[in-house]
Amino acid sequence: PTEKCVEIYQRETGRTNYLFVTNGFDEELFFSKENVERKNRPPVVGFMGSFPFRRGGKEVVTAVHLLKERYPDISGIVIGDNGEADKVRDYARSLGILDRIDIPGERPYSEMPQYARRMTVGVSLWEDMKYAENYRASNQKIRQYLACGVPVLSICDSFIEENALGARLKSYSPEDLITAVEQCIELSRDPKTAERCAQFARKHFSNRMLTERRLQFWQRILDEQATRNLSEN
């Protein structure tokens, strides 16, 4: 979190024993003054974040595999590790497209914007769709993609489709994945999409809002754990 986020945590909880770790969303880092032109670029489906295999990296590989005939120059990029980068590599190798997928593993936070701006589609998923619908724990990732002008492929955030910022994945079926990725590719070819994405991120994803939603997320986790503890006793 930013220092301001830490202040909010302290004020809302009345506690001060927090360790400050640089993470989350750095507005100066992600928001670009330049509008990235993607109209004539080959499609790049990408993911960046922790646990890449279960949070969208697998779908990046699957999408590239399914769409390589229609888009001969399509490729993928998967940033992140947490013990799962090799799983992504093995999966891409099993489909015979490892040469199309850039998998550099874990990279410094400061490099994330340059990777994001290579993307045509930014993927933010979760292998357990019900979990994602209940907790919506990837607001930071979505904001990072949008701030870089990248259309987003997500599961549960209806505002993505409502505001023409990407596509909402209805299921993990190949048909739905193809439809959603192609929708994002078409959006990326509109010169106005990048600026629309960045403007939406600036207007609707304040650090305060992200902090409050994260507090709600952890409050729900704690409440559920407390309920389980009571039932067990």
Short mmCIF file of C-alpha atoms in Angstrom, two decimals:
data_model
loop_
_atom_site.label_atom_id
_atom_site.label_comp_id
_atom_site.label_asym_id
_atom_site.label_seq_id
_atom_site.Cartn_x
_atom_site.Cartn_y
_atom_site.Cartn_z
CA PRO A 1 0.00 0.00 0.00
CA THR A 2 0.94 3.65 -0.23
CA GLU A 3 1.66 5.58 2.96
CA LYS A 4 -1.82 7.07 2.68
CA CYS A 5 -3.31 3.57 2.61
CA VAL A 6 -1.39 2.67 5.76
CA GLU A 7 -2.82 5.76 7.46
CA ILE A 8 -6.32 4.64 6.53
CA TYR A 9 -5.70 1.15 7.93
CA GLN A 10 -4.44 2.65 11.17
CA ARG A 11 -7.35 5.06 11.49
CA GLU A 12 -10.04 2.51 10.61
CA THR A 13 -8.72 -0.25 12.86
CA GLY A 14 -7.19 1.76 15.67
CA ARG A 15 -3.98 -0.24 15.35
CA THR A 16 -0.50 0.96 14.46
CA ASN A 17 1.51 -2.27 14.24
CA TYR A 18 1.66 -2.42 10.44
CA LEU A 19 4.77 -3.15 8.42
CA PHE A 20 4.97 -0.88 5.39
CA VAL A 21 5.76 -2.83 2.22
CA THR A 22 5.95 -1.09 -1.15
CA ASN A 23 3.29 -2.73 -3.28
CA GLY A 24 -0.11 -2.09 -4.79
CA PHE A 25 -0.66 0.75 -7.23
CA ASP A 26 1.75 3.58 -7.94
CA GLU A 27 -0.13 6.18 -9.97
CA GLU A 28 3.00 7.98 -11.16
CA LEU A 29 4.42 4.69 -12.38
CA PHE A 30 1.42 3.31 -14.26
CA PHE A 31 -0.37 6.30 -15.72
CA SER A 32 1.29 7.25 -18.98
CA LYS A 33 1.14 10.63 -20.67
CA GLU A 34 1.41 8.85 -24.00
CA ASN A 35 -1.48 7.04 -25.63
CA VAL A 36 -0.22 3.60 -26.64
CA GLU A 37 -1.07 2.84 -30.28
CA ARG A 38 -2.20 -0.77 -30.72
CA LYS A 39 -4.25 -0.58 -33.90
CA ASN A 40 -1.69 -2.25 -36.19
CA ARG A 41 0.21 -4.29 -33.61
CA PRO A 42 0.06 -8.11 -33.43
CA PRO A 43 -2.24 -9.30 -30.62
CA VAL A 44 -0.53 -9.98 -27.28
CA VAL A 45 -2.56 -11.67 -24.55
CA GLY A 46 -0.97 -11.07 -21.16
CA PHE A 47 -1.05 -11.63 -17.42
CA MET A 48 1.02 -10.12 -14.62
CA GLY A 49 0.72 -10.97 -10.96
CA SER A 50 1.16 -13.64 -8.33
CA PHE A 51 0.25 -17.32 -8.85
CA PRO A 52 0.11 -16.91 -12.64
CA PHE A 53 -1.08 -20.41 -13.52
CA ARG A 54 -4.27 -20.25 -11.46
CA ARG A 55 -5.02 -16.55 -11.92
CA GLY A 56 -4.96 -16.20 -15.70
CA GLY A 57 -1.65 -17.42 -17.12
CA LYS A 58 -3.15 -20.75 -18.13
CA GLU A 59 -5.91 -18.94 -20.03
CA VAL A 60 -3.31 -16.74 -21.75
CA VAL A 61 -1.66 -19.86 -23.14
CA THR A 62 -4.99 -21.48 -24.03
CA ALA A 63 -6.18 -18.36 -25.86
CA VAL A 64 -2.98 -18.09 -27.92
CA HIS A 65 -3.26 -21.77 -28.83
CA LEU A 66 -6.93 -21.50 -29.85
CA LEU A 67 -6.50 -18.31 -31.86
CA LYS A 68 -3.16 -18.90 -33.59
CA GLU A 69 -4.83 -19.91 -36.86
CA ARG A 70 -6.98 -16.78 -37.01
CA TYR A 71 -4.18 -14.51 -35.78
CA PRO A 72 -0.91 -16.05 -37.07
CA ASP A 73 1.21 -13.48 -35.23
CA ILE A 74 -0.56 -13.72 -31.85
CA SER A 75 1.61 -14.23 -28.77
CA GLY A 76 1.37 -14.22 -24.99
CA ILE A 77 3.24 -12.90 -22.00
CA VAL A 78 2.96 -14.16 -18.42
CA ILE A 79 4.69 -12.26 -15.60
CA GLY A 80 4.93 -13.70 -12.08
CA ASP A 81 5.97 -16.89 -10.35
CA ASN A 82 5.12 -17.98 -6.76
CA GLY A 83 6.15 -21.47 -7.86
CA GLU A 84 3.85 -21.47 -10.91
CA ALA A 85 5.93 -20.07 -13.78
CA ASP A 86 7.17 -23.56 -14.59
CA LYS A 87 3.57 -24.80 -14.71
CA VAL A 88 2.81 -22.17 -17.33
CA ARG A 89 5.91 -23.19 -19.32
CA ASP A 90 5.02 -26.87 -19.12
CA TYR A 91 1.48 -26.16 -20.27
CA ALA A 92 2.65 -24.03 -23.20
CA ARG A 93 5.16 -26.74 -24.13
CA SER A 94 2.43 -29.41 -24.06
CA LEU A 95 0.44 -27.38 -26.59
CA GLY A 96 3.48 -26.83 -28.79
CA ILE A 97 3.45 -23.03 -28.46
CA LEU A 98 6.21 -22.32 -25.94
CA ASP A 99 7.92 -20.20 -28.60
CA ARG A 100 4.89 -17.89 -28.64
CA ILE A 101 4.74 -17.29 -24.86
CA ASP A 102 7.17 -14.98 -23.06
CA ILE A 103 7.46 -16.21 -19.44
CA PRO A 104 10.15 -14.19 -17.64
CA GLY A 105 8.90 -15.20 -14.19
CA GLU A 106 8.96 -12.74 -11.32
CA ARG A 107 10.04 -9.25 -12.28
CA PRO A 108 10.51 -6.00 -10.30
CA TYR A 109 7.36 -4.01 -9.66
CA SER A 110 8.87 -1.02 -11.44
CA GLU A 111 8.93 -3.00 -14.71
CA MET A 112 5.22 -3.87 -14.70
CA PRO A 113 4.04 -0.89 -16.77
CA GLN A 114 6.45 -1.63 -19.62
CA TYR A 115 5.20 -5.22 -19.73
CA ALA A 116 1.56 -4.12 -19.55
CA ARG A 117 1.97 -1.73 -22.46
CA ARG A 118 3.10 -4.63 -24.63
CA MET A 119 -0.29 -6.26 -24.13
CA THR A 120 -3.41 -6.13 -26.26
CA VAL A 121 -5.45 -7.93 -23.60
CA GLY A 122 -4.82 -7.91 -19.84
CA VAL A 123 -6.11 -11.05 -18.12
CA SER A 124 -7.40 -11.03 -14.53
CA LEU A 125 -9.03 -14.35 -13.63
CA TRP A 126 -9.09 -17.02 -10.91
CA GLU A 127 -9.31 -20.77 -11.41
CA ASP A 128 -12.18 -20.94 -8.89
CA MET A 129 -14.79 -18.72 -10.55
CA LYS A 130 -17.11 -18.79 -7.52
CA TYR A 131 -14.28 -17.54 -5.29
CA ALA A 132 -13.58 -14.68 -7.67
CA GLU A 133 -17.25 -13.71 -7.81
CA ASN A 134 -17.48 -13.66 -4.01
CA TYR A 135 -14.28 -11.78 -3.20
CA ARG A 136 -13.26 -9.79 -6.29
CA ALA A 137 -9.70 -9.64 -5.06
CA SER A 138 -7.96 -8.32 -8.18
CA ASN A 139 -8.93 -4.64 -8.28
CA GLN A 140 -5.28 -3.58 -8.25
CA LYS A 141 -4.46 -5.72 -11.27
CA ILE A 142 -7.45 -4.45 -13.23
CA ARG A 143 -6.53 -0.87 -12.45
CA GLN A 144 -2.93 -1.43 -13.53
CA TYR A 145 -4.05 -2.78 -16.92
CA LEU A 146 -6.56 0.02 -17.45
CA ALA A 147 -4.09 2.72 -16.40
CA CYS A 148 -1.77 1.47 -19.14
CA GLY A 149 -4.62 1.63 -21.66
CA VAL A 150 -5.07 -2.15 -21.88
CA PRO A 151 -8.56 -3.71 -22.29
CA VAL A 152 -9.25 -6.23 -19.52
CA LEU A 153 -10.53 -9.79 -19.60
CA SER A 154 -12.13 -10.44 -16.21
CA ILE A 155 -14.70 -12.72 -14.57
CA CYS A 156 -17.03 -10.83 -12.33
CA ASP A 157 -16.68 -7.10 -12.95
CA SER A 158 -19.67 -6.08 -15.05
CA PHE A 159 -18.40 -2.49 -15.36
CA ILE A 160 -15.73 -3.80 -17.75
CA GLU A 161 -18.32 -4.57 -20.44
CA GLU A 162 -20.70 -1.76 -19.51
CA ASN A 163 -18.01 0.83 -20.17
CA ALA A 164 -16.36 -0.88 -23.17
CA LEU A 165 -13.15 -1.51 -21.23
CA GLY A 166 -12.80 -5.18 -22.14
CA ALA A 167 -14.80 -8.37 -21.83
CA ARG A 168 -16.36 -10.44 -19.07
CA LEU A 169 -15.59 -14.16 -19.23
CA LYS A 170 -18.81 -16.11 -18.74
CA SER A 171 -17.18 -19.52 -18.31
CA TYR A 172 -13.88 -21.28 -18.88
CA SER A 173 -15.15 -23.06 -21.98
CA PRO A 174 -12.96 -22.65 -25.09
CA GLU A 175 -15.84 -20.97 -26.91
CA ASP A 176 -16.38 -18.32 -24.23
CA LEU A 177 -12.64 -17.71 -23.90
CA ILE A 178 -12.24 -17.17 -27.65
CA THR A 179 -15.23 -14.81 -27.74
CA ALA A 180 -13.98 -12.71 -24.83
CA VAL A 181 -10.38 -12.45 -26.04
CA GLU A 182 -11.46 -11.47 -29.54
CA GLN A 183 -13.74 -8.83 -28.08
CA CYS A 184 -10.74 -7.33 -26.28
CA ILE A 185 -8.57 -7.52 -29.40
CA GLU A 186 -11.17 -5.61 -31.40
CA LEU A 187 -11.46 -2.97 -28.67
CA SER A 188 -7.69 -2.52 -28.64
CA ARG A 189 -7.77 -1.61 -32.32
CA ASP A 190 -9.91 1.45 -31.59
CA PRO A 191 -7.48 4.36 -31.01
CA LYS A 192 -9.85 5.78 -28.38
CA THR A 193 -9.84 2.65 -26.20
CA ALA A 194 -6.49 3.24 -24.49
CA GLU A 195 -7.42 6.72 -23.33
CA ARG A 196 -10.91 5.58 -22.27
CA CYS A 197 -9.36 2.83 -20.13
CA ALA A 198 -6.87 5.20 -18.51
CA GLN A 199 -9.51 7.86 -17.82
CA PHE A 200 -11.80 5.29 -16.19
CA ALA A 201 -8.96 4.09 -13.95
CA ARG A 202 -8.19 7.64 -12.86
CA LYS A 203 -11.82 8.43 -12.10
CA HIS A 204 -13.08 5.24 -10.49
CA PHE A 205 -10.12 3.50 -8.85
CA SER A 206 -8.82 5.80 -6.16
CA ASN A 207 -6.34 4.45 -3.65
CA ARG A 208 -8.91 5.14 -0.91
CA MET A 209 -11.54 3.05 -2.67
CA LEU A 210 -9.11 0.16 -3.22
CA THR A 211 -8.11 0.24 0.44
CA GLU A 212 -11.73 0.18 1.60
CA ARG A 213 -12.55 -2.74 -0.69
CA ARG A 214 -9.50 -4.61 0.57
CA LEU A 215 -10.64 -4.02 4.15
CA GLN A 216 -14.06 -5.42 3.24
CA PHE A 217 -12.38 -8.43 1.68
CA TRP A 218 -10.36 -9.25 4.79
CA GLN A 219 -13.33 -8.56 7.05
CA ARG A 220 -15.31 -11.17 5.14
CA ILE A 221 -12.46 -13.67 5.41
CA LEU A 222 -12.18 -13.09 9.18
CA ASP A 223 -15.96 -13.35 9.67
CA GLU A 224 -16.09 -16.64 7.78
CA GLN A 225 -13.17 -18.02 9.77
CA ALA A 226 -14.84 -16.98 13.03
CA THR A 227 -18.04 -18.71 11.96
CA ARG A 228 -16.14 -21.90 11.16
CA ASN A 229 -14.37 -21.78 14.51
CA LEU A 230 -17.69 -21.46 16.35
CA SER A 231 -19.23 -24.36 14.43
CA GLU A 232 -16.23 -26.56 15.18
CA ASN A 233 -16.47 -25.80 18.88
#
